[in-house]
Tab-separated table of C-alpha atoms in Angstrom:
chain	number	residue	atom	x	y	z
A	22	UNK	CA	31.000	91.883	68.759
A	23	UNK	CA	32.553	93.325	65.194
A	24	UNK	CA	34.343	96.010	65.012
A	25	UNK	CA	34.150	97.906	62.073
A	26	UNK	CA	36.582	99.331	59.923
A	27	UNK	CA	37.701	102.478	61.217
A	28	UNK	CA	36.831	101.871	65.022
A	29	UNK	CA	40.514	102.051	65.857
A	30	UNK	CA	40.593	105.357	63.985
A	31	UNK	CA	37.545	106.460	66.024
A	32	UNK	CA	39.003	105.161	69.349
A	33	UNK	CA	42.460	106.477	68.943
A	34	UNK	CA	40.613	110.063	67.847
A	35	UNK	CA	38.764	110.335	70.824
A	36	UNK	CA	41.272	109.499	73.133
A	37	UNK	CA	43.724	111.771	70.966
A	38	UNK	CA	40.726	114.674	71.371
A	39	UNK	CA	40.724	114.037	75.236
A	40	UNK	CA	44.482	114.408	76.025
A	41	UNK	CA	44.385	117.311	73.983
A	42	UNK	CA	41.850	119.012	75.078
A	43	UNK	CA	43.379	118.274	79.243
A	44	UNK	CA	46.813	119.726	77.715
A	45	UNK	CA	45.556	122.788	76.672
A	46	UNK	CA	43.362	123.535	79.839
A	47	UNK	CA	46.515	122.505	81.993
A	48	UNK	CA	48.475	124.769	80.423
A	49	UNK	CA	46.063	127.652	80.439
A	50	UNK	CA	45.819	127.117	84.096
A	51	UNK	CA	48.363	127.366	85.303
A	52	UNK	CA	49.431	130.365	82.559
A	53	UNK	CA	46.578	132.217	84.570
A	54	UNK	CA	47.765	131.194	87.591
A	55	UNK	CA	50.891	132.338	87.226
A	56	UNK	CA	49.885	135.670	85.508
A	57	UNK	CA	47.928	136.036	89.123
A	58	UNK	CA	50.772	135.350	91.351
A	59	UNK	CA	52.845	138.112	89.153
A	60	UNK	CA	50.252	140.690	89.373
A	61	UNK	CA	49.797	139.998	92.818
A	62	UNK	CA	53.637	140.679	93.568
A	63	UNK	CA	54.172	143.719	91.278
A	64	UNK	CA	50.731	145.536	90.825
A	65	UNK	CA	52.176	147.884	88.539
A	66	UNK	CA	52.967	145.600	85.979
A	67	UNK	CA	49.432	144.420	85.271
A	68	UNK	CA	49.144	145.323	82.203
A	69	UNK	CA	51.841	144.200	80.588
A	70	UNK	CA	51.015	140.603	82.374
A	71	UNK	CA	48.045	140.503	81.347
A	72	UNK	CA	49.069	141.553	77.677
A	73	UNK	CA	51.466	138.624	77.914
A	74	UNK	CA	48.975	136.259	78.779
A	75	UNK	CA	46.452	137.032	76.556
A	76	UNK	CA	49.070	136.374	73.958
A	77	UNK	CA	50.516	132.871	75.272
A	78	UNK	CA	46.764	131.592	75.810
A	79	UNK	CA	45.835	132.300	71.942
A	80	UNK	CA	49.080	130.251	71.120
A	81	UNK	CA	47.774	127.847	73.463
A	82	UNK	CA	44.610	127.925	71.836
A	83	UNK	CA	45.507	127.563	68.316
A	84	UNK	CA	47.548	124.323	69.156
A	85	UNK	CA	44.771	123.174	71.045
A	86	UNK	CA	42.670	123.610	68.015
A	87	UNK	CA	45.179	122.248	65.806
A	88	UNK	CA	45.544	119.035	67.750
A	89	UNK	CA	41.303	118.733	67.505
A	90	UNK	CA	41.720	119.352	63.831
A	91	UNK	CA	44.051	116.130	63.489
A	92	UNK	CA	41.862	114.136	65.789
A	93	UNK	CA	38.916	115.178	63.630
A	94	UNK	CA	40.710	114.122	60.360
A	95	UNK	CA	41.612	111.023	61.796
A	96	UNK	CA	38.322	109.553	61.886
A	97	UNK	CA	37.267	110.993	58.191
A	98	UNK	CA	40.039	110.724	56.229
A	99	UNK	CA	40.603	107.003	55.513
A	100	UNK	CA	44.866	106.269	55.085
C-alpha cells in the first residue's frame, strides 16, 4: 500500500484534532462540575459562579478552537 505525500500530515492532524477536542471537553467537565459542587454549598453565590464559568469555558473554547485551527492547517498547508 502507498502512502501518499502528506498522509503523515493527515494522520498526525487527526490524531492532533482528537486529543484536542477530549482536552477541551475534560476540562469543561469538570469546570461544570465544579461550578455545581460550589453552588450546591453556597446557594447564594450562584451567580457569580456561574458568571465565572461562563467566562473560563469561552477561554476553554477558544483554545479548543485554536488547537482545531492548527490541526486543520496541518493537513493544507504543505511545510
Amino acid at each position: 500500500m502507498e502512502l501518499g505525500p502528506n498522509s503523515l500530515a493527515h494522520f498526525a492532524a487527526g490524531i492532533g484534532a482528537g486529543l484536542t477536542v477530549m482536552g477541551g471537553a475534560a476540562g469543561i467537565g469538570k469546570l461544570a462540575a465544579s461550578a455545581m459542587d460550589g453552588t450546591a454549598r453556597q446557594p447564594q453565590s450562584a451567580n457569580d459562579i456561574r458568571t465565572s464559568m461562563i467566562i473560563a469555558a469561552a477561554l476553554i473554547e477558544g483554545a479548543t478552537f485554536f488547537g482545531l485551527a492548527v490541526c486543520i492547517l496541518m493537513v493544507f498547508l504543505k511545510a
